[in-house]
Coordinates of C-alpha atoms in Angstrom, one line a residue:
X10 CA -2.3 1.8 -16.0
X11 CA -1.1 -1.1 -13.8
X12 CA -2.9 -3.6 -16.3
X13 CA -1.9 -2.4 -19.3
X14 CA 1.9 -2.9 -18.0
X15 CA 1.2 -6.0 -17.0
X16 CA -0.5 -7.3 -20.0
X17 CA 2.8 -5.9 -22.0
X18 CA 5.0 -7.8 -19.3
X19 CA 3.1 -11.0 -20.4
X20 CA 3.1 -10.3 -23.7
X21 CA 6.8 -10.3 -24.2
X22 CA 7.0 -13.3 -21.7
X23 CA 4.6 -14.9 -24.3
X24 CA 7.0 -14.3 -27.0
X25 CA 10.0 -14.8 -25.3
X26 CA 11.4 -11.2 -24.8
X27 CA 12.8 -9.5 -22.0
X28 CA 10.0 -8.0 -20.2
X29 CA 10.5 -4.6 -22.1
X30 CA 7.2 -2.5 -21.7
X31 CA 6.7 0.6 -23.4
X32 CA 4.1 2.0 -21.4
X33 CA 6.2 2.7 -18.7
X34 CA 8.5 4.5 -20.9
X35 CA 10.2 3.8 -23.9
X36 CA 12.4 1.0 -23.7
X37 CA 11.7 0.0 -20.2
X38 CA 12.6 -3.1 -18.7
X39 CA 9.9 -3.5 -16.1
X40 CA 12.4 -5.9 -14.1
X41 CA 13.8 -2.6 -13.1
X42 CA 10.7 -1.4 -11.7
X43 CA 10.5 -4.4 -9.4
X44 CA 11.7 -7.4 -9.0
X45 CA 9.3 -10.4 -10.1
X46 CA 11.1 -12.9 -12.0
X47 CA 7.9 -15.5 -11.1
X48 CA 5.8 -13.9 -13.4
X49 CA 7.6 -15.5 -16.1
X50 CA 5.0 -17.5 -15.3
X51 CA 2.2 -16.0 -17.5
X52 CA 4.0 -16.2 -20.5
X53 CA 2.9 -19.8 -21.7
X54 CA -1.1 -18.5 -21.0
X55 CA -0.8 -15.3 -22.7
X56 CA 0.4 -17.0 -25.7
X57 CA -2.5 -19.4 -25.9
X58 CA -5.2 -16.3 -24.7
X59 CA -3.6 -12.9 -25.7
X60 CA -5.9 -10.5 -23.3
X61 CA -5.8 -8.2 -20.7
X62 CA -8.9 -10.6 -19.2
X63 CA -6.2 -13.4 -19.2
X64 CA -4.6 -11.5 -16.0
X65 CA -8.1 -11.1 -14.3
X66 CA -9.0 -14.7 -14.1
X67 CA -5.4 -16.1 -13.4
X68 CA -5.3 -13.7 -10.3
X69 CA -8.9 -14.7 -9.6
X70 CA -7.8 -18.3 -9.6
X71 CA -5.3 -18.1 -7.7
X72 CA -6.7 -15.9 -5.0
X73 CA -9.6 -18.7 -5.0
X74 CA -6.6 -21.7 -4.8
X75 CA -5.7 -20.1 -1.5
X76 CA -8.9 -20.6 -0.2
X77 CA -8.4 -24.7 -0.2
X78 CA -5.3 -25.1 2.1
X79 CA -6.8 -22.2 4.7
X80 CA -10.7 -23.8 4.9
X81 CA -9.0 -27.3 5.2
X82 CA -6.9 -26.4 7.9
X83 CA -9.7 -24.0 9.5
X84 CA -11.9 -27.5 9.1
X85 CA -9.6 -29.9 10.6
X86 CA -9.0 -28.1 13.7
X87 CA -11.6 -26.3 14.4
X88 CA -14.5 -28.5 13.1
X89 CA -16.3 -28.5 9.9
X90 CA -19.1 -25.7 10.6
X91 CA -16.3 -23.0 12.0
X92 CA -13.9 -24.2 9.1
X93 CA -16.0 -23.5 6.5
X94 CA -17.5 -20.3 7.7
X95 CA -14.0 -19.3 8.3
X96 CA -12.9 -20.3 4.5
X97 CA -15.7 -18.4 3.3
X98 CA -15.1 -15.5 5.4
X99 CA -11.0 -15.6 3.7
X100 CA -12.3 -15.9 0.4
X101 CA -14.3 -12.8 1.1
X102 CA -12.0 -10.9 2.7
X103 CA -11.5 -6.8 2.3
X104 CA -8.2 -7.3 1.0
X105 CA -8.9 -10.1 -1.6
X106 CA -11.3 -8.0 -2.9
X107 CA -10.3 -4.7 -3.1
X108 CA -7.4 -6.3 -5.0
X109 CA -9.4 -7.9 -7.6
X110 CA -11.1 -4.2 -7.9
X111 CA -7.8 -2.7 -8.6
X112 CA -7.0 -5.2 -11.2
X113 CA -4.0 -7.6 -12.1
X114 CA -1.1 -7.0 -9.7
X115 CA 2.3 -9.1 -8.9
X116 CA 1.2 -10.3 -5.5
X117 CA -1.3 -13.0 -6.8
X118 CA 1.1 -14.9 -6.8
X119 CA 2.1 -14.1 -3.4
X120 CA -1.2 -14.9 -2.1
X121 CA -1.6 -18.7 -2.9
X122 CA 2.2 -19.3 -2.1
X123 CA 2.0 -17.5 1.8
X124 CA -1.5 -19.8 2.2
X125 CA 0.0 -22.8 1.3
X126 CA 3.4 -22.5 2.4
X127 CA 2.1 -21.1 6.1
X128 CA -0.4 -23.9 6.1
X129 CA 2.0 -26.5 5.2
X130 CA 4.5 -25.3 8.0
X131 CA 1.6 -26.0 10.5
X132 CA 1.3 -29.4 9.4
X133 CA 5.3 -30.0 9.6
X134 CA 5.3 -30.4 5.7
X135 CA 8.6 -29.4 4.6
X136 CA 7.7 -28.3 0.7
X137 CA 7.0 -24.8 3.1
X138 CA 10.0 -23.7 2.9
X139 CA 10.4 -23.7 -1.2
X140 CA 6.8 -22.2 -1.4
X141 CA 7.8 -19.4 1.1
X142 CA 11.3 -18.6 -0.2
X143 CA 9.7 -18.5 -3.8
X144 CA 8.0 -15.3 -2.4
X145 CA 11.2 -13.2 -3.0
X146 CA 10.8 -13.7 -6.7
X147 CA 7.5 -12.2 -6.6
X148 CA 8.3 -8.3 -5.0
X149 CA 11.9 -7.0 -3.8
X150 CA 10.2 -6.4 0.1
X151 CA 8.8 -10.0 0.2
X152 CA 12.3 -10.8 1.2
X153 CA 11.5 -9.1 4.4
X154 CA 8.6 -10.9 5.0
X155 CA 10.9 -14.6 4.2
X156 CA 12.9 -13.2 6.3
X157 CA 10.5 -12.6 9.2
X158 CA 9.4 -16.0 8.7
X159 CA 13.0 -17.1 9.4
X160 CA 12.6 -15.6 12.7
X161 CA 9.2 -17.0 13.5
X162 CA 11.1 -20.7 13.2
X163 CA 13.9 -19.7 15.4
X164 CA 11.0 -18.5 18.1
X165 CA 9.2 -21.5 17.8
X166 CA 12.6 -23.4 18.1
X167 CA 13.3 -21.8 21.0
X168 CA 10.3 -22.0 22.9
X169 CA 10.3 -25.9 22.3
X170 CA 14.1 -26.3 23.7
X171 CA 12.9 -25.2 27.2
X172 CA 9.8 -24.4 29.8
X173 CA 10.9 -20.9 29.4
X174 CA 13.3 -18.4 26.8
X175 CA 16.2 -18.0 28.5
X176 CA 19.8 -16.9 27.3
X177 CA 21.1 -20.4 27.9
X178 CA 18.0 -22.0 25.8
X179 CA 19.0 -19.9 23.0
X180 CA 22.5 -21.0 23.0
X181 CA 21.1 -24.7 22.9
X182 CA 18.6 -23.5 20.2
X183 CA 20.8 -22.3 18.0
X184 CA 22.6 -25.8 17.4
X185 CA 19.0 -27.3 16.3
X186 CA 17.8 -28.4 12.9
X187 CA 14.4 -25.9 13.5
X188 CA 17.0 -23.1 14.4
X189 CA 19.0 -23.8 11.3
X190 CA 15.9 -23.6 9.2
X191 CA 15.3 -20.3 10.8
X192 CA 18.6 -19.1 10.0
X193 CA 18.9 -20.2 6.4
X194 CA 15.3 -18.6 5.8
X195 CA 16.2 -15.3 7.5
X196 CA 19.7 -15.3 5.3
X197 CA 17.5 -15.8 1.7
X198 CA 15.5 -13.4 2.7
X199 CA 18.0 -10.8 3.3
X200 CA 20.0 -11.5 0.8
X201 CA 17.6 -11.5 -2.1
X202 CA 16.1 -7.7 -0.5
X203 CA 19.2 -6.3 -0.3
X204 CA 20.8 -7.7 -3.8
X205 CA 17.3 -6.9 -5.5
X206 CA 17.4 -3.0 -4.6
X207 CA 21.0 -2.5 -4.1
X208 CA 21.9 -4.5 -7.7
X209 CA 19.2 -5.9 -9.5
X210 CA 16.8 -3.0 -10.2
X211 CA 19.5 -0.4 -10.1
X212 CA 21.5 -2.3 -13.0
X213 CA 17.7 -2.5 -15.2
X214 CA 16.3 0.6 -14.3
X215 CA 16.8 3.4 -16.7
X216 CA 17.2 6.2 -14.1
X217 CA 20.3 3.1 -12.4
X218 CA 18.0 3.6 -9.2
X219 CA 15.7 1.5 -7.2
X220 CA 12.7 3.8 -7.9
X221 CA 10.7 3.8 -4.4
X222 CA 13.1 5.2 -2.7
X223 CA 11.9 8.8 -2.7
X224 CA 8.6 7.5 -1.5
X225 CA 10.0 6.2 1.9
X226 CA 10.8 10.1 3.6
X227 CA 8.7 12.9 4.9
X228 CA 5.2 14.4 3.4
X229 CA 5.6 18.1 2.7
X230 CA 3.2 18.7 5.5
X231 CA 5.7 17.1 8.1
X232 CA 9.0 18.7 9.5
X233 CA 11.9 17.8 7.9
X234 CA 14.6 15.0 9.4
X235 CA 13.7 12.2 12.1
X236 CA 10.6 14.5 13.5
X237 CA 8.9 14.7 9.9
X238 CA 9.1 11.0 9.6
X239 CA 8.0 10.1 12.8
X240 CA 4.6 12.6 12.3
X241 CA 4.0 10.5 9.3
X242 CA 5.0 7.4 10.1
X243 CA 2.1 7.5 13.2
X244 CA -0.1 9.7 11.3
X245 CA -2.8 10.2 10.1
X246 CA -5.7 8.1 12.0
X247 CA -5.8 5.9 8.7
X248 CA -3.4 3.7 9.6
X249 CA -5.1 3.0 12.7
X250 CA -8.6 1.9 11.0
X251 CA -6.5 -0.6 8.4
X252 CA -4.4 -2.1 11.7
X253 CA -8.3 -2.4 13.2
X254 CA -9.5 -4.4 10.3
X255 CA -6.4 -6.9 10.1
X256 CA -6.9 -7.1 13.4
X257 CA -10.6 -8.1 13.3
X258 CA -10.0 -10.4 10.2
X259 CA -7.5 -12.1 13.1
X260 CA -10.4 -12.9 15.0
X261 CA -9.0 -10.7 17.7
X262 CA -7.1 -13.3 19.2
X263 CA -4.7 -14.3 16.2
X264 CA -2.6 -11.8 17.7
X265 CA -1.1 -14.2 19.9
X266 CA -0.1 -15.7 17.2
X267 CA 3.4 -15.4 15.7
X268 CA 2.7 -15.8 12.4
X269 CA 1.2 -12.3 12.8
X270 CA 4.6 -11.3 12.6
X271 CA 5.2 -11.2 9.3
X272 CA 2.5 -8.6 8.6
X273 CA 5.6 -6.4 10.1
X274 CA 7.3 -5.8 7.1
X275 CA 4.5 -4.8 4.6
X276 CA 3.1 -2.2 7.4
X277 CA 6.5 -0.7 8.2
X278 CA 6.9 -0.2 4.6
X279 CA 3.4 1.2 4.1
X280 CA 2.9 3.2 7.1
X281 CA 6.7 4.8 6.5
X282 CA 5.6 5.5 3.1
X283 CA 4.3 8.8 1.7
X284 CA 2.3 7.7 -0.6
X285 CA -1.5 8.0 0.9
X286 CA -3.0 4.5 -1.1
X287 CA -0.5 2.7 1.0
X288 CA -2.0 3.0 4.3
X289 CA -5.3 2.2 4.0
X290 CA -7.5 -0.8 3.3
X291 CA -7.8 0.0 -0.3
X292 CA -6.5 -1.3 -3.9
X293 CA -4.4 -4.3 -3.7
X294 CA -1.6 -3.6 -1.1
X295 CA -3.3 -5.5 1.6
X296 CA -3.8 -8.7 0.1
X297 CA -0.8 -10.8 1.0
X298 CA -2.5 -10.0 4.8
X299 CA -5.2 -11.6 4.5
X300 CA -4.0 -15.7 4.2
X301 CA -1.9 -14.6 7.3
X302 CA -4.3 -13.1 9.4
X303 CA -6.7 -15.8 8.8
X304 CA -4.1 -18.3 9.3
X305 CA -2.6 -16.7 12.5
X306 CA -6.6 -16.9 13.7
X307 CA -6.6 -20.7 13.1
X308 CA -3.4 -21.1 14.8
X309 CA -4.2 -19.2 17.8
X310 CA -7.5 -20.7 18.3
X311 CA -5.6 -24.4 17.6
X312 CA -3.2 -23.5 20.2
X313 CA -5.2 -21.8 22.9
X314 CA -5.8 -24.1 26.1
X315 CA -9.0 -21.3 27.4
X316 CA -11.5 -23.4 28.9
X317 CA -13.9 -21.4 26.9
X318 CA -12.1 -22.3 23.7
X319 CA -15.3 -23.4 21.7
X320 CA -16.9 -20.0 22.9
X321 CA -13.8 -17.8 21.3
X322 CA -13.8 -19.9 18.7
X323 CA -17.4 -18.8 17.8
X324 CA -16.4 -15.3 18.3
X325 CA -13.5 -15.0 16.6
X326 CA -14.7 -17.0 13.6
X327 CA -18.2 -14.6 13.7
X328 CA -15.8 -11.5 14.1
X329 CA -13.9 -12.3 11.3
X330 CA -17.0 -13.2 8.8
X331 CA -18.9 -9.8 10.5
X332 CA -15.8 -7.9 9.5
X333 CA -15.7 -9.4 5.9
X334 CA -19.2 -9.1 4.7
X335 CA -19.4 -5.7 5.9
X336 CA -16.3 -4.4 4.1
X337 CA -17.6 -6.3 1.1
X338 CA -21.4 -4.5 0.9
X339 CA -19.5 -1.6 1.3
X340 CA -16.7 -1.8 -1.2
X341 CA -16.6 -2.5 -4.9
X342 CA -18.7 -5.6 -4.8
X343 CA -21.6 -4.1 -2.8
X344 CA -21.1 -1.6 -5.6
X345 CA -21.0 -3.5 -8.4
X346 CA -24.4 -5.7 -6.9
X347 CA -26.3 -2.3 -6.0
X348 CA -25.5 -0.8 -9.7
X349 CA -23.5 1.9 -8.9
X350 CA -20.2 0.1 -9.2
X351 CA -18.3 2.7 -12.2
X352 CA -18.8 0.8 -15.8
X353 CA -18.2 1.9 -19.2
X354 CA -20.0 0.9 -22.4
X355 CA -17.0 -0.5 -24.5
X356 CA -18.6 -2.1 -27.6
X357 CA -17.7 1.2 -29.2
X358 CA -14.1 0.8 -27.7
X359 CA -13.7 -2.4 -29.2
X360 CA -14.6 -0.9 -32.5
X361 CA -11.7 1.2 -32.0
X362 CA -9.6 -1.7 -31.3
X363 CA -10.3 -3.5 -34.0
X364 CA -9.6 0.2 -36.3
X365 CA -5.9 -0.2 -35.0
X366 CA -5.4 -3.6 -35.7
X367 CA -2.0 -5.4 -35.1
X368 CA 1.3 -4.3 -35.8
X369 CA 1.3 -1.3 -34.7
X370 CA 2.9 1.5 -32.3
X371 CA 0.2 3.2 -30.6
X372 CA -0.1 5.6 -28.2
X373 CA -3.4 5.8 -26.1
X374 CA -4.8 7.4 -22.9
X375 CA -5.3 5.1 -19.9
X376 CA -8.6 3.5 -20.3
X377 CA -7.2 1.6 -23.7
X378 CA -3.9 0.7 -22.8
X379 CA -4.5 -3.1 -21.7
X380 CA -7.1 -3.8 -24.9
X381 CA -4.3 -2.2 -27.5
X382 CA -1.3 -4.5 -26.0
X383 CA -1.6 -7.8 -28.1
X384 CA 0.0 -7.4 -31.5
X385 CA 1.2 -3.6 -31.3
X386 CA 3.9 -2.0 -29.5
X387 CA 1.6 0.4 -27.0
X388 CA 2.9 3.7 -25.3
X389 CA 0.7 5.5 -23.0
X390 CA 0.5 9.3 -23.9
X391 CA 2.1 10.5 -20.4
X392 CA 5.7 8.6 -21.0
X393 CA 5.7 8.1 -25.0
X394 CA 8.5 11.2 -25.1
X395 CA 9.9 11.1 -28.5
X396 CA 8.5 7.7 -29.3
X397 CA 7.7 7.4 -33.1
X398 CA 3.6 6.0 -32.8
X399 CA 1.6 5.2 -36.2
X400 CA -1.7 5.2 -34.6
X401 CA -3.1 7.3 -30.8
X402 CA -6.3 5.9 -29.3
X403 CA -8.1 8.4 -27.1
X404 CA -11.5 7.7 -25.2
X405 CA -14.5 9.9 -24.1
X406 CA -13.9 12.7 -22.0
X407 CA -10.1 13.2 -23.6
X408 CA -9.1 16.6 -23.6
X409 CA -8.4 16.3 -27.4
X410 CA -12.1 16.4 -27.9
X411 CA -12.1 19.8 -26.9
X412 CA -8.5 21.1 -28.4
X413 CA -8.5 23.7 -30.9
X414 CA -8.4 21.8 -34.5
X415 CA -9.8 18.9 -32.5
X416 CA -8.1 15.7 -32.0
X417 CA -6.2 15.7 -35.1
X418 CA -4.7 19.1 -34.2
X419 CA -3.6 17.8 -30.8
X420 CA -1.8 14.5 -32.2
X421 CA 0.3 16.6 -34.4
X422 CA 1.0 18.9 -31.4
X423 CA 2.0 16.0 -29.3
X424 CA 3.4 13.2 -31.7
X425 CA 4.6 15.5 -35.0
X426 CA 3.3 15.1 -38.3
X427 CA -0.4 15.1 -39.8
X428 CA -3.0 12.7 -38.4
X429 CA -6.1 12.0 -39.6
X430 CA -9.2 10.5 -37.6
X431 CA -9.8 6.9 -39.3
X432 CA -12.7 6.1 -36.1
X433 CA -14.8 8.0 -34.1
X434 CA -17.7 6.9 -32.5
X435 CA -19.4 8.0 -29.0
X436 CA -15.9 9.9 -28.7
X437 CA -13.9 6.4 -28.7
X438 CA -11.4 8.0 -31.6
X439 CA -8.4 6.4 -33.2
X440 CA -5.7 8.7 -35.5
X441 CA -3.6 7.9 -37.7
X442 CA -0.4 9.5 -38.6
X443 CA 0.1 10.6 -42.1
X444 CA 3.4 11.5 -42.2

């Protein structure tokens, strides 16, 4: 699903078209969906490598490009044995990977932008500040997390203007360069959350409504009002075991770092959501975490003055690793290297591919949606409506294999018209509309 949008994004990107894709409905103009301007970006590789595959290594790239300013930083200042471990353990992390696993989303670009721009704000580098405000071009909430950032500089700014945080060392902290910093960052931030889902997606979306909101209230299971969403904002015990992992990825003791702090946003917005895949350690929604948690690790451990610092260092690197490998044997790569990962034969799929050709709109179920997207105008069956489609593309275990008239029968049900089957093999089956 999420792929096969995507791909379609990049397709018209490649071509130089609003980012109109069908699969999402008719018409759609995915900018209404959410806001990621910055993916304007794949447009000039889509055109030279039209594939769905082209999404899968760029976000494997750049998940991998993060890895260099976090395992130089870890190296510098915490040696070159704990460094490396510690960029090995990032560029295994939970979150990285379950990512990958759930395919091509918009936060690769987040990833590489939060390493590098965090990094590069601990080495007083002031190209931070573009690479972190570019992050509210990448998802409507990152403007949040700019904004947190905003108010990690004015903490920092304040803790440097006196011994201790007082009222009066605000006052002078407010009048400094750092503070001002703080404040402009906290303002973009703002801004571009509150102009993105007040204006921006309500002006492209079809429905003229930012489209989440619904999923930010009560479950069914909770009582209605304040009480309903307080039940599920603390419940259920989920939450708990994904704060317990970040937290172990953190080394423990990253905690005292600020930087931790903008991990806020994305867990208020998941944990007050009612949508189950956003509240644990699964698919994709944890991997902007992962460069900050590791990061905040590095900058505690920098920052600590613990006599036993070398020891916690060991500890918190080894925690971290520990906590890493184990989540990868047992997710999708332990999978994947003991064989039981989910895979598909698709040589006969590609047969089917190559039945539809180019120039075509076709309608498909899920499994084909990303393969069908260069050259044809693709709807997926569940939001085609009255969409007129030449060709459907349905794969094994369809439910038109067991219709009565077969698949045929079904497409005219469906799409109008007669169809006949032009493909069919090891129940990969492409249709064709006949009038």
């Amino acid at each position: 699903w999420d792929l096969g949008i995507f791909t379609e994004l990049a397709n018209q990107y490649a071509h130089l078209h609003a980012p109109i894709v069908d699969i999402k409905g008719p018409g759609y103009n995915l900018l209404g969906d959410h806001f990621h301007p910055l993916l304007v970006l794949l447009g000039p590789v889509f055109r030279i490598f039209p594939s769905g595959l082209t999404l899968l290594i760029v976000q494997n790239l750049l998940f991998a490009w993060s890895s260099v300013p976090i395992t130089r930083l870890a190296s510098e200042r915490l040696g070159t044995a704990r460094g490396t471990l510690l960029g090995v353990s990032y560029a295994l992390s939970w979150g990285l990977l379950e990512a990958i696993a759930a395919q091509f989303h918009e936060i690769a670009f987040a990833v590489p932008l939060i390493a590098f721009g965090v990094v590069h704000w601990l080495e007083g580098k002031k190209r931070a500040y573009i690479e972190i405000g570019l992050l509210v071009f990448i998802k409507e909430d990152l403007g949040l997390t700019v904004a947190a950032f905003g108010l990690i500089l004015l903490w920092r700014a304040w803790g440097k203007a006196a011994p201790r945080r007082t009222l009066a060392s605000l006052k002078a902290t407010l009048t400094s360069r750092a503070a001002l910093a703080g404040g402009l960052m906290a303002c973009w931030g703002l801004f571009w959350f509150v102009i993105s889902i007040g204006v921006i997606l309500p002006l492209l979306n079809p429905g003229g409504v930012w489209d989440y909101t619904g999923k930010l209230s009560e479950t069914e299971q909770a009582s209605s009002g304040i009480a309903g969403f307080l039940h599920q904002f603390f419940t259920p015990a989920q939450k708990y075991a994904t704060l317990a992992l970040l937290l172990a990825v953190a080394g423990i003791i990253g905690i005292r770092s600020p930087i931790m702090v903008l991990m806020v946003p994305t867990l208020l917005w998941r944990f007050a959501g009612n949508v189950p895949y956003y509240w644990g350690w699964e698919w994709h929604y944890s991997a902007i975490l992962m460069p900050i948690a590791t990061i905040a690790l590095i900058d505690a451990l920098s920052s600590s003055s613990s006599p036993r610092k070398r020891t916690l260092g060991a500890l918190a690197v080894s925690l971290s690793l520990l906590t890493n490998l184990v989540m990868a044997w047992t997710g999708p790569v332990g999978s994947y290297v003991r064989g039981t990962y989910y895979t598909l034969d698709h040589s006969a799929g590609a047969g089917a591919v190559a039945a539809v050709g180019t120039g075509k709109a076709v309608v498909s179920d899920l499994r084909m949606l990303a393969y069908l997207v260069p050259g044809n105008t693709v709807y997926w069956e569940g939001t085609a409506g009255t969409a007129h489609v030449d060709m459907a593309v349905i794969s094994p275990g369809h439910t038109a294999h067991e219709a009565l008239g077969g698949p045929a029968a079904w497409a005219s049900n469906q799409f109008g018209g007669m169809w006949v089957i032009t493909y069919n093999n090891d129940g990969f089956t492409v249709l064709e509309r006949k009038n």
